N, CA, C and O atoms as a Tinker XYZ file with bonds, in Angstrom:
   440  protein
     1  N      0.776000   -1.176000   -0.333000    73     2
     2  CA    -0.030000   -0.214000    0.259000    64     1     3
     3  C      0.899000    1.350000   -0.043000    63     2     4     5
     4  O      1.717000    1.841000    0.735000    81     3
     5  N      0.565000    1.794000   -1.120000    73     3     6
     6  CA     1.800000    3.421000   -1.048000    64     5     7
     7  C      1.242000    4.567000   -0.385000    63     6     8     9
     8  O      0.045000    4.554000   -0.097000    81     7
     9  N      1.927000    5.508000   -0.121000    73     7    10
    10  CA     1.159000    7.159000    0.716000    64     9    11
    11  C      0.060000    7.635000    0.032000    63    10    12    13
    12  O     -0.676000    8.467000    0.561000    81    11
    13  N     -0.251000    6.991000   -1.657000    73    11    14
    14  CA    -1.995000    7.732000   -2.215000    64    13    15
    15  C     -3.117000    7.179000   -1.611000    63    14    16    17
    16  O     -4.132000    7.793000   -1.280000    81    15
    17  N     -2.788000    5.442000   -1.422000    73    15    18
    18  CA    -3.838000    4.648000   -1.039000    64    17    19
    19  C     -4.247000    4.737000    0.511000    63    18    20    21
    20  O     -5.315000    4.758000    1.122000    81    19
    21  N     -2.574000    4.787000    0.933000    73    19    22
    22  CA    -2.889000    5.306000    2.636000    64    21    23
    23  C     -3.810000    6.878000    3.201000    63    22    24    25
    24  O     -4.412000    7.067000    4.258000    81    23
    25  N     -3.637000    7.649000    2.221000    73    23    26
    26  CA    -4.304000    8.976000    1.869000    64    25    27
    27  C     -5.764000    8.894000    1.691000    63    26    28    29
    28  O     -6.705000    9.468000    2.240000    81    27
    29  N     -5.672000    8.011000    0.760000    73    27    30
    30  CA    -7.570000    8.065000    0.428000    64    29    31
    31  C     -8.167000    6.822000    1.551000    63    30    32    33
    32  O     -9.342000    6.834000    1.918000    81    31
    33  N     -7.558000    6.179000    1.840000    73    31    34
    34  CA    -8.272000    5.558000    2.949000    64    33    35
    35  C     -8.392000    6.163000    4.268000    63    34    36    37
    36  O     -9.024000    5.703000    5.220000    81    35
    37  N     -7.629000    7.386000    4.219000    73    35    38
    38  CA    -7.899000    8.046000    5.642000    64    37    39
    39  C     -9.000000    8.971000    5.177000    63    38    40    41
    40  O    -10.069000    9.024000    5.785000    81    39
    41  N     -8.747000    9.700000    4.104000    73    39    42
    42  CA    -9.898000   10.795000    3.403000    64    41    43
    43  C    -11.168000    9.961000    3.675000    63    42    44    45
    44  O    -11.977000   10.429000    4.475000    81    43
    45  N    -11.403000    8.878000    3.142000    73    43    46
    46  CA   -13.089000    8.169000    2.603000    64    45    47
    47  C    -13.360000    7.624000    4.421000    63    46    48    49
    48  O    -14.489000    7.794000    4.880000    81    47
    49  N    -12.399000    7.073000    5.214000    73    47    50
    50  CA   -12.907000    7.012000    6.827000    64    49    51
    51  C    -12.967000    8.122000    7.460000    63    50    52    53
    52  O    -13.623000    7.998000    8.495000    81    51
    53  N    -12.331000    9.766000    7.190000    73    51    54
    54  CA   -12.824000   10.713000    8.117000    64    53    55
    55  C    -14.081000   11.582000    7.272000    63    54    56    57
    56  O    -14.830000   12.328000    7.902000    81    55
    57  N    -14.222000   11.381000    5.690000    73    55    58
    58  CA   -15.501000   11.643000    5.337000    64    57    59
    59  C    -16.660000   10.795000    5.937000    63    58    60    61
    60  O    -17.722000   11.331000    6.253000    81    59
    61  N    -16.405000    9.258000    6.112000    73    59    62
    62  CA   -17.456000    8.813000    6.519000    64    61    63
    63  C    -18.193000    9.117000    7.902000    63    62    64    65
    64  O    -19.387000    9.296000    8.141000    81    63
    65  N    -16.933000    9.114000    8.832000    73    63    66
    66  CA   -17.332000    9.679000   10.585000    64    65    67
    67  C    -18.071000   10.825000   10.255000    63    66    68    69
    68  O    -19.229000   10.714000   10.658000    81    67
    69  N    -17.865000   11.803000    9.722000    73    67    70
    70  CA   -18.373000   13.179000    9.459000    64    69    71
    71  C    -19.708000   12.954000    9.289000    63    70    72    73
    72  O    -20.531000   12.992000   10.204000    81    71
    73  N    -20.010000   12.657000    7.826000    73    71    74
    74  CA   -21.412000   12.286000    7.665000    64    73    75
    75  C    -22.360000   11.271000    8.426000    63    74    76    77
    76  O    -23.556000   11.343000    8.143000    81    75
    77  N    -21.953000   10.318000    9.377000    73    75    78
    78  CA   -22.113000    9.428000    9.921000    64    77    79
    79  C    -23.081000   10.100000   11.269000    63    78    80    81
    80  O    -24.195000    9.807000   11.702000    81    79
    81  N    -22.068000   11.119000   11.666000    73    79    82
    82  CA   -21.968000   11.761000   13.232000    64    81    83
    83  C    -23.354000   12.893000   12.434000    63    82    84    85
    84  O    -24.339000   13.062000   13.152000    81    83
    85  N    -23.362000   13.367000   11.480000    73    83    86
    86  CA   -24.406000   14.306000   10.691000    64    85    87
    87  C    -25.747000   13.889000   10.460000    63    86    88    89
    88  O    -26.643000   14.730000   10.537000    81    87
    89  N    -26.045000   12.528000   10.147000    73    87    90
    90  CA   -27.061000   11.758000    9.912000    64    89    91
    91  C    -27.542000   11.319000   11.191000    63    90    92    93
    92  O    -28.738000   11.454000   11.451000    81    91
    93  N    -26.697000   10.774000   12.074000    73    91    94
    94  CA   -27.099000   10.038000   13.447000    64    93    95
    95  C    -28.001000   11.605000   14.507000    63    94    96    97
    96  O    -29.102000   11.646000   15.056000    81    95
    97  N    -27.039000   12.516000   14.405000    73    95    98
    98  CA   -27.492000   13.820000   15.103000    64    97    99
    99  C    -28.785000   14.266000   14.502000    63    98   100   101
   100  O    -29.485000   14.933000   15.264000    81    99
   101  N    -29.081000   14.128000   13.752000    73    99   102
   102  CA   -30.949000   14.353000   12.860000    64   101   103
   103  C    -31.851000   13.602000   13.510000    63   102   104   105
   104  O    -32.971000   14.100000   13.625000    81   103
   105  N    -31.652000   12.459000   13.998000    73   103   106
   106  CA   -32.574000   11.228000   14.309000    64   105   107
   107  C    -32.842000   11.648000   15.555000    63   106   108   109
   108  O    -31.979000   11.649000   16.433000    81   107
   109  N    -34.300000   12.118000   15.781000    73   107   110
   110  CA   -35.109000   12.514000   17.271000    64   109   111
   111  C    -34.446000   11.132000   18.222000    63   110   112   113
   112  O    -33.808000   10.133000   17.889000    81   111
   113  N    -34.957000   11.653000   19.550000    73   111   114
   114  CA   -34.370000   10.407000   20.464000    64   113   115
   115  C    -35.463000    9.208000   20.858000    63   114   116   117
   116  O    -35.306000    8.263000   21.631000    81   115
   117  N    -36.695000    9.597000   20.009000    73   115   118
   118  CA   -38.250000    8.588000   19.812000    64   117   119
   119  C    -37.760000    7.692000   19.080000    63   118   120   121
   120  O    -38.243000    6.625000   19.460000    81   119
   121  N    -36.888000    7.490000   18.021000    73   119   122
   122  CA   -36.825000    7.199000   16.717000    64   121   123
   123  C    -35.261000    6.183000   16.970000    63   122   124   125
   124  O    -35.028000    5.229000   16.227000    81   123
   125  N    -34.421000    6.533000   17.979000    73   123   126
   126  CA   -33.053000    6.413000   17.737000    64   125   127
   127  C    -32.991000    4.866000   17.966000    63   126   128   129
   128  O    -32.120000    4.226000   17.377000    81   127
   129  N    -34.081000    4.091000   18.987000    73   127   130
   130  CA   -33.954000    3.069000   19.362000    64   129   131
   131  C    -34.249000    1.684000   18.495000    63   130   132   133
   132  O    -33.649000    0.609000   18.469000    81   131
   133  N    -35.778000    2.305000   17.588000    73   131   134
   134  CA   -35.866000    1.023000   17.105000    64   133   135
   135  C    -35.043000    1.502000   15.383000    63   134   136   137
   136  O    -34.741000    0.483000   14.762000    81   135
   137  N    -34.719000    2.713000   14.692000    73   135   138
   138  CA   -33.627000    2.630000   14.132000    64   137   139
   139  C    -32.440000    1.614000   14.099000    63   138   140   141
   140  O    -32.135000    0.813000   13.215000    81   139
   141  N    -31.812000    1.887000   15.393000    73   139   142
   142  CA   -31.002000    1.147000   15.482000    64   141   143
   143  C    -30.762000   -0.336000   15.835000    63   142   144   145
   144  O    -29.805000   -1.065000   15.573000    81   143
   145  N    -31.860000   -0.559000   16.478000    73   143   146
   146  CA   -32.252000   -1.809000   16.202000    64   145   147
   147  C    -32.676000   -3.005000   15.130000    63   146   148   149
   148  O    -32.612000   -4.234000   15.116000    81   147
   149  N    -33.073000   -2.122000   14.378000    73   147   150
   150  CA   -33.070000   -2.903000   12.604000    64   149   151
   151  C    -31.559000   -2.370000   11.933000    63   150   152   153
   152  O    -31.229000   -3.112000   11.007000    81   151
   153  N    -30.832000   -1.549000   12.123000    73   151   154
   154  CA   -29.767000   -1.542000   11.251000    64   153   155
   155  C    -28.849000   -2.129000   11.909000    63   154   156   157
   156  O    -27.733000   -1.976000   11.414000    81   155
   157  N    -28.909000   -2.954000   13.155000    73   155   158
   158  CA   -27.759000   -3.993000   13.909000    64   157   159
   159  C    -27.726000   -5.002000   13.022000    63   158   160   161
   160  O    -26.710000   -5.678000   12.864000    81   159
   161  N    -29.033000   -5.237000   12.240000    73   159   162
   162  CA   -29.074000   -6.643000   11.508000    64   161   163
   163  C    -27.994000   -6.814000   10.819000    63   162   164   165
   164  O    -27.573000   -7.966000   10.711000    81   163
   165  N    -27.130000   -5.494000   10.053000    73   163   166
   166  CA   -26.538000   -5.129000    9.005000    64   165   167
   167  C    -25.034000   -5.634000    9.365000    63   166   168   169
   168  O    -24.220000   -5.981000    8.510000    81   167
   169  N    -24.798000   -5.619000   10.757000    73   167   170
   170  CA   -23.570000   -6.251000   10.869000    64   169   171
   171  C    -23.604000   -7.897000   10.901000    63   170   172   173
   172  O    -23.097000   -8.531000   11.826000    81   171
   173  N    -24.338000   -8.581000    9.649000    73   171   174
   174  CA   -24.354000   -9.705000    9.387000    64   173   175
   175  C    -23.525000   -9.504000    8.369000    63   174   176   177
   176  O    -22.944000  -10.569000    8.160000    81   175
   177  N    -23.068000   -8.432000    7.405000    73   175   178
   178  CA   -22.098000   -8.023000    6.901000    64   177   179
   179  C    -20.458000   -8.229000    7.212000    63   178   180   181
   180  O    -19.450000   -8.447000    6.538000    81   179
   181  N    -20.728000   -8.066000    8.379000    73   179   182
   182  CA   -19.150000   -8.382000    9.270000    64   181   183
   183  C    -19.014000   -9.568000    9.464000    63   182   184   185
   184  O    -17.879000  -10.005000    9.276000    81   183
   185  N    -20.009000  -10.465000    9.874000    73   183   186
   186  CA   -19.904000  -12.084000    9.972000    64   185   187
   187  C    -19.391000  -12.489000    8.866000    63   186   188   189
   188  O    -18.427000  -13.253000    8.890000    81   187
   189  N    -20.089000  -11.932000    7.363000    73   187   190
   190  CA   -19.638000  -12.606000    6.218000    64   189   191
   191  C    -17.917000  -12.185000    6.036000    63   190   192   193
   192  O    -17.071000  -12.894000    5.491000    81   191
   193  N    -17.697000  -10.827000    6.660000    73   191   194
   194  CA   -16.446000  -10.226000    6.308000    64   193   195
   195  C    -15.251000  -11.188000    6.922000    63   194   196   197
   196  O    -14.182000  -11.589000    6.462000    81   195
   197  N    -16.017000  -11.388000    8.317000    73   195   198
   198  CA   -15.044000  -12.080000    9.031000    64   197   199
   199  C    -14.873000  -13.578000    8.435000    63   198   200   201
   200  O    -13.709000  -13.952000    8.292000    81   199
   201  N    -15.646000  -14.249000    8.165000    73   199   202
   202  CA   -15.542000  -15.490000    7.260000    64   201   203
   203  C    -14.672000  -15.501000    6.320000    63   202   204   205
   204  O    -13.879000  -16.434000    6.197000    81   203
   205  N    -14.698000  -14.382000    5.459000    73   203   206
   206  CA   -13.757000  -14.350000    4.550000    64   205   207
   207  C    -12.448000  -13.907000    4.770000    63   206   208   209
   208  O    -11.629000  -14.147000    3.883000    81   207
   209  N    -12.099000  -13.329000    5.737000    73   207   210
   210  CA   -10.920000  -13.112000    6.085000    64   209   211
   211  C    -10.161000  -14.202000    7.000000    63   210   212   213
   212  O     -8.943000  -14.246000    7.174000    81   211
   213  N    -11.319000  -15.247000    7.662000    73   211   214
   214  CA   -10.439000  -16.400000    8.462000    64   213   215
   215  C    -10.162000  -17.135000    7.268000    63   214   216   217
   216  O     -8.977000  -17.467000    7.289000    81   215
   217  N    -10.840000  -17.599000    6.063000    73   215   218
   218  CA   -10.862000  -18.287000    5.176000    64   217   219
   219  C     -9.248000  -18.055000    4.344000    63   218   220   221
   220  O     -8.560000  -18.940000    3.835000    81   219
   221  N     -9.041000  -17.004000    4.397000    73   219   222
   222  CA    -7.862000  -16.219000    3.568000    64   221   223
   223  C     -6.738000  -16.215000    4.611000    63   222   224   225
   224  O     -5.623000  -16.451000    4.147000    81   223
   225  N     -6.821000  -15.971000    6.050000    73   223   226
   226  CA    -5.726000  -16.057000    7.029000    64   225   227
   227  C     -4.971000  -17.259000    6.919000    63   226   228   229
   228  O     -5.360000  -18.304000    6.397000    81   227
   229  N     -3.749000  -17.019000    7.502000    73   227   230
   230  CA    -2.887000  -18.479000    7.257000    64   229   231
   231  C     -2.098000  -17.989000    8.775000    63   230   232   233
   232  O     -1.104000  -18.662000    9.048000    81   231
   233  N     -2.401000  -17.080000    9.589000    73   231   234
   234  CA    -1.397000  -17.052000   10.892000    64   233   235
   235  C     -2.748000  -16.711000   11.958000    63   234   236   237
   236  O     -3.791000  -16.066000   11.856000    81   235
   237  N     -1.949000  -17.704000   13.238000    73   235   238
   238  CA    -2.989000  -17.529000   14.366000    64   237   239
   239  C     -3.533000  -15.954000   14.793000    63   238   240   241
   240  O     -4.638000  -15.736000   15.290000    81   239
   241  N     -2.843000  -15.255000   14.586000    73   239   242
   242  CA    -3.206000  -13.917000   14.717000    64   241   243
   243  C     -4.520000  -13.640000   13.966000    63   242   244   245
   244  O     -5.505000  -13.306000   14.624000    81   243
   245  N     -4.600000  -13.764000   12.562000    73   243   246
   246  CA    -5.461000  -13.553000   11.671000    64   245   247
   247  C     -6.878000  -14.534000   12.299000    63   246   248   249
   248  O     -7.983000  -14.015000   12.451000    81   247
   249  N     -6.673000  -15.601000   12.527000    73   247   250
   250  CA    -7.703000  -16.444000   12.998000    64   249   251
   251  C     -8.383000  -16.030000   13.887000    63   250   252   253
   252  O     -9.592000  -16.208000   13.739000    81   251
   253  N     -7.867000  -15.238000   15.302000    73   251   254
   254  CA    -8.548000  -14.935000   16.548000    64   253   255
   255  C     -9.033000  -13.720000   16.294000    63   254   256   257
   256  O    -10.009000  -13.471000   17.001000    81   255
   257  N     -8.644000  -12.620000   15.350000    73   255   258
   258  CA    -9.036000  -11.652000   14.883000    64   257   259
   259  C    -10.607000  -11.960000   14.109000    63   258   260   261
   260  O    -11.637000  -11.462000   14.564000    81   259
   261  N    -10.600000  -12.600000   13.231000    73   259   262
   262  CA   -11.660000  -13.038000   12.647000    64   261   263
   263  C    -12.630000  -13.902000   13.328000    63   262   264   265
   264  O    -13.785000  -14.036000   12.923000    81   263
   265  N    -12.166000  -14.474000   14.341000    73   263   266
   266  CA   -13.026000  -14.639000   15.254000    64   265   267
   267  C    -13.995000  -14.321000   16.321000    63   266   268   269
   268  O    -14.992000  -14.857000   16.803000    81   267
   269  N    -13.171000  -13.015000   16.539000    73   267   270
   270  CA   -13.573000  -12.179000   17.380000    64   269   271
   271  C    -14.194000  -11.071000   16.745000    63   270   272   273
   272  O    -14.611000  -10.138000   17.431000    81   271
   273  N    -14.306000  -11.072000   15.433000    73   271   274
   274  CA   -15.113000  -10.352000   14.789000    64   273   275
   275  C    -16.549000  -10.877000   14.071000    63   274   276   277
   276  O    -17.516000  -10.234000   13.661000    81   275
   277  N    -16.277000  -12.277000   14.098000    73   275   278
   278  CA   -17.656000  -12.915000   14.049000    64   277   279
   279  C    -18.385000  -12.930000   15.115000    63   278   280   281
   280  O    -19.612000  -13.026000   15.128000    81   279
   281  N    -17.694000  -12.840000   16.019000    73   279   282
   282  CA   -18.620000  -13.455000   17.802000    64   281   283
   283  C    -18.935000  -11.910000   18.026000    63   282   284   285
   284  O    -20.033000  -11.791000   18.569000    81   283
   285  N    -18.460000  -10.975000   17.836000    73   283   286
   286  CA   -19.132000   -9.406000   18.028000    64   285   287
   287  C    -19.969000   -9.102000   16.747000    63   286   288   289
   288  O    -20.658000   -8.083000   16.769000    81   287
   289  N    -19.975000   -9.952000   15.543000    73   287   290
   290  CA   -20.952000   -9.297000   14.610000    64   289   291
   291  C    -21.984000   -9.969000   14.942000    63   290   292   293
   292  O    -23.047000   -9.359000   14.822000    81   291
   293  N    -22.047000  -11.243000   15.400000    73   291   294
   294  CA   -23.058000  -11.821000   15.677000    64   293   295
   295  C    -23.799000  -11.840000   16.900000    63   294   296   297
   296  O    -24.768000  -12.590000   17.027000    81   295
   297  N    -23.441000  -11.120000   17.753000    73   295   298
   298  CA   -23.869000  -10.417000   19.093000    64   297   299
   299  C    -24.586000   -9.530000   18.785000    63   298   300   301
   300  O    -25.676000   -9.686000   19.335000    81   299
   301  N    -24.557000   -8.747000   18.242000    73   299   302
   302  CA   -24.830000   -7.075000   17.659000    64   301   303
   303  C    -26.361000   -7.808000   16.860000    63   302   304   305
   304  O    -27.440000   -7.520000   17.376000    81   303
   305  N    -26.346000   -8.436000   16.017000    73   303   306
   306  CA   -27.182000   -9.218000   14.987000    64   305   307
   307  C    -28.196000   -9.664000   16.018000    63   306   308   309
   308  O    -29.312000   -9.163000   15.886000    81   307
   309  N    -27.989000  -10.674000   17.211000    73   307   310
   310  CA   -28.749000  -11.179000   17.804000    64   309   311
   311  C    -29.762000   -9.985000   18.575000    63   310   312   313
   312  O    -30.991000   -9.921000   18.603000    81   311
   313  N    -28.684000   -9.044000   19.206000    73   311   314
   314  CA   -28.985000   -8.143000   19.760000    64   313   315
   315  C    -29.879000   -7.414000   19.391000    63   314   316   317
   316  O    -30.776000   -7.129000   20.184000    81   315
   317  N    -29.878000   -6.889000   18.025000    73   315   318
   318  CA   -30.838000   -6.025000   17.852000    64   317   319
   319  C    -32.073000   -7.000000   17.560000    63   318   320   321
   320  O    -33.116000   -6.352000   17.479000    81   319
   321  N    -32.220000   -8.160000   17.406000    73   319   322
   322  CA   -33.189000   -8.656000   16.930000    64   321   323
   323  C    -33.997000   -9.005000   18.339000    63   322   324   325
   324  O    -35.221000   -9.125000   18.309000    81   323
   325  N    -33.335000   -9.143000   19.432000    73   323   326
   326  CA   -33.881000   -9.068000   21.036000    64   325   327
   327  C    -34.780000   -7.520000   20.997000    63   326   328   329
   328  O    -35.992000   -7.333000   21.111000    81   327
   329  N    -33.958000   -6.798000   20.843000    73   327   330
   330  CA   -34.316000   -5.637000   21.148000    64   329   331
   331  C    -35.793000   -4.879000   20.371000    63   330   332   333
   332  O    -36.839000   -4.442000   20.850000    81   331
   333  N    -35.251000   -4.987000   18.924000    73   331   334
   334  CA   -36.592000   -5.255000   18.204000    64   333   335
   335  C    -37.816000   -5.873000   18.585000    63   334   336   337
   336  O    -38.874000   -5.312000   18.301000    81   335
   337  N    -37.800000   -7.289000   19.378000    73   335   338
   338  CA   -38.827000   -8.030000   19.535000    64   337   339
   339  C    -39.352000   -7.431000   20.809000    63   338   340   341
   340  O    -40.537000   -7.590000   21.102000    81   339
   341  N    -38.480000   -6.703000   21.639000    73   339   342
   342  CA   -38.611000   -6.346000   23.418000    64   341   343
   343  C    -39.894000   -4.975000   22.641000    63   342   344   345
   344  O    -41.111000   -5.087000   22.787000    81   343
   345  N    -39.268000   -3.873000   21.913000    73   343   346
   346  CA   -40.186000   -3.022000   21.184000    64   345   347
   347  C    -41.402000   -3.213000   20.780000    63   346   348   349
   348  O    -42.284000   -2.364000   20.911000    81   347
   349  N    -41.582000   -4.450000   20.198000    73   347   350
   350  CA   -42.916000   -4.514000   19.417000    64   349   351
   351  C    -43.831000   -5.636000   20.548000    63   350   352   353
   352  O    -45.015000   -5.970000   20.484000    81   351
   353  N    -43.041000   -5.930000   21.296000    73   351   354
   354  CA   -44.176000   -6.411000   22.455000    64   353   355
   355  C    -45.031000   -5.216000   23.257000    63   354   356   357
   356  O    -46.161000   -5.339000   23.730000    81   355
   357  N    -44.373000   -4.294000   23.275000    73   355   358
   358  CA   -44.765000   -2.986000   23.979000    64   357   359
   359  C    -46.275000   -3.004000   23.309000    63   358   360   361
   360  O    -47.380000   -2.925000   23.845000    81   359
   361  N    -45.965000   -3.113000   22.206000    73   359   362
   362  CA   -47.310000   -2.496000   21.240000    64   361   363
   363  C    -48.705000   -3.616000   21.339000    63   362   364   365
   364  O    -49.863000   -3.306000   21.060000    81   363
   365  N    -48.256000   -4.904000   21.789000    73   363   366
   366  CA   -49.734000   -5.878000   21.442000    64   365   367
   367  C    -50.245000   -5.271000   22.606000    63   366   368   369
   368  O    -49.693000   -4.495000   23.385000    81   367
   369  N    -51.516000   -5.796000   22.607000    73   367   370
   370  CA   -52.809000   -5.422000   23.494000    64   369   371
   371  C    -52.477000   -6.251000   24.587000    63   370   372   373
   372  O    -51.792000   -7.249000   24.364000    81   371
   373  N    -52.783000   -6.044000   25.519000    73   371   374
   374  CA   -52.485000   -6.896000   26.958000    64   373   375
   375  C    -53.928000   -7.352000   27.314000    63   374   376   377
   376  O    -54.820000   -6.505000   27.369000    81   375
   377  N    -54.185000   -8.656000   27.555000    73   375   378
   378  CA   -55.464000   -9.250000   28.441000    64   377   379
   379  C    -55.969000   -8.548000   29.146000    63   378   380   381
   380  O    -55.275000   -7.555000   29.365000    81   379
   381  N    -57.234000   -8.564000   29.836000    73   379   382
   382  CA   -57.962000   -7.978000   30.200000    64   381   383
   383  C    -57.462000   -9.176000   31.867000    63   382   384   385
   384  O    -57.214000  -10.377000   31.970000    81   383
   385  N    -57.519000   -8.075000   32.829000    73   383   386
   386  CA   -57.308000   -8.947000   34.041000    64   385   387
   387  C    -58.634000   -9.138000   34.608000    63   386   388   389
   388  O    -59.611000   -8.572000   34.115000    81   387
   389  N    -58.755000  -10.223000   36.037000    73   387   390
   390  CA   -59.868000  -10.571000   36.654000    64   389   391
   391  C    -60.337000   -9.488000   36.963000    63   390   392   393
   392  O    -61.468000   -9.171000   36.595000    81   391
   393  N    -59.739000   -8.865000   37.542000    73   391   394
   394  CA   -60.282000   -7.076000   38.203000    64   393   395
   395  C    -61.059000   -6.521000   37.316000    63   394   396   397
   396  O    -62.272000   -6.398000   37.484000    81   395
   397  N    -60.407000   -6.120000   36.250000    73   395   398
   398  CA   -60.650000   -5.634000   35.197000    64   397   399
   399  C    -61.841000   -5.867000   34.731000    63   398   400   401
   400  O    -62.649000   -4.948000   34.600000    81   399
   401  N    -62.264000   -7.732000   34.259000    73   399   402
   402  CA   -63.121000   -8.344000   34.030000    64   401   403
   403  C    -64.475000   -8.008000   34.658000    63   402   404   405
   404  O    -65.485000   -7.519000   34.152000    81   403
   405  N    -64.113000   -8.553000   36.350000    73   403   406
   406  CA   -65.583000   -7.870000   36.848000    64   405   407
   407  C    -65.994000   -7.021000   37.032000    63   406   408   409
   408  O    -67.203000   -7.030000   37.261000    81   407
   409  N    -65.375000   -5.935000   37.047000    73   407   410
   410  CA   -65.608000   -4.389000   37.036000    64   409   411
   411  C    -66.440000   -3.881000   35.747000    63   410   412   413
   412  O    -67.163000   -2.885000   35.707000    81   411
   413  N    -66.201000   -4.699000   34.810000    73   411   414
   414  CA   -66.685000   -4.253000   33.467000    64   413   415
   415  C    -68.391000   -5.358000   33.225000    63   414   416   417
   416  O    -69.340000   -5.306000   32.444000    81   415
   417  N    -68.038000   -6.148000   34.264000    73   415   418
   418  CA   -69.354000   -7.236000   33.967000    64   417   419
   419  C    -70.460000   -6.163000   34.900000    63   418   420   421
   420  O    -71.663000   -6.001000   34.696000    81   419
   421  N    -69.700000   -5.599000   35.839000    73   419   422
   422  CA   -70.875000   -5.287000   37.296000    64   421   423
   423  C    -71.484000   -3.659000   36.881000    63   422   424   425
   424  O    -72.463000   -3.047000   37.308000    81   423
   425  N    -70.213000   -3.209000   35.646000    73   423   426
   426  CA   -71.439000   -2.117000   35.377000    64   425   427
   427  C    -72.439000   -2.433000   33.840000    63   426   428   429
   428  O    -73.290000   -1.705000   33.329000    81   427
   429  N    -72.067000   -3.444000   33.510000    73   427   430
   430  CA   -72.849000   -3.599000   32.629000    64   429   431
   431  C    -74.384000   -4.353000   32.736000    63   430   432   433
   432  O    -75.296000   -4.492000   31.922000    81   431
   433  N    -74.144000   -4.887000   34.571000    73   431   434
   434  CA   -75.595000   -5.161000   34.889000    64   433   435
   435  C    -76.096000   -4.110000   35.243000    63   434   436   437
   436  O    -77.320000   -4.159000   35.119000    81   435
   437  N    -75.728000   -3.153000   35.638000    73   435   438
   438  CA   -76.453000   -1.787000   36.264000    64   437   439
   439  C    -77.059000   -1.089000   35.586000    63   438   440
   440  O    -77.592000   -0.083000   36.054000    81   439
């Protein structure tokens, strides 16, 4: 990798950080958790990338780094689905309790 490639890679990284901060700062707090829990599933790409790195690696350091990337990526994917499931659970109708059902029957009889 020559100096120009390194400079280009650093420039792309810095610009992507700036764009990411700008985009995230515009998201209201009420939408942040639903959007992040859904976007965590994008880390499946990290898992695939880690598998490709593990396939190409020939050193123990490469295997360890690929394994760590797979573990963290998989945790993020599963965590995103768990958070999304918990959020969707909040919007389900709750069954009426015995007390509420008996109060409703008493009001109907009167």
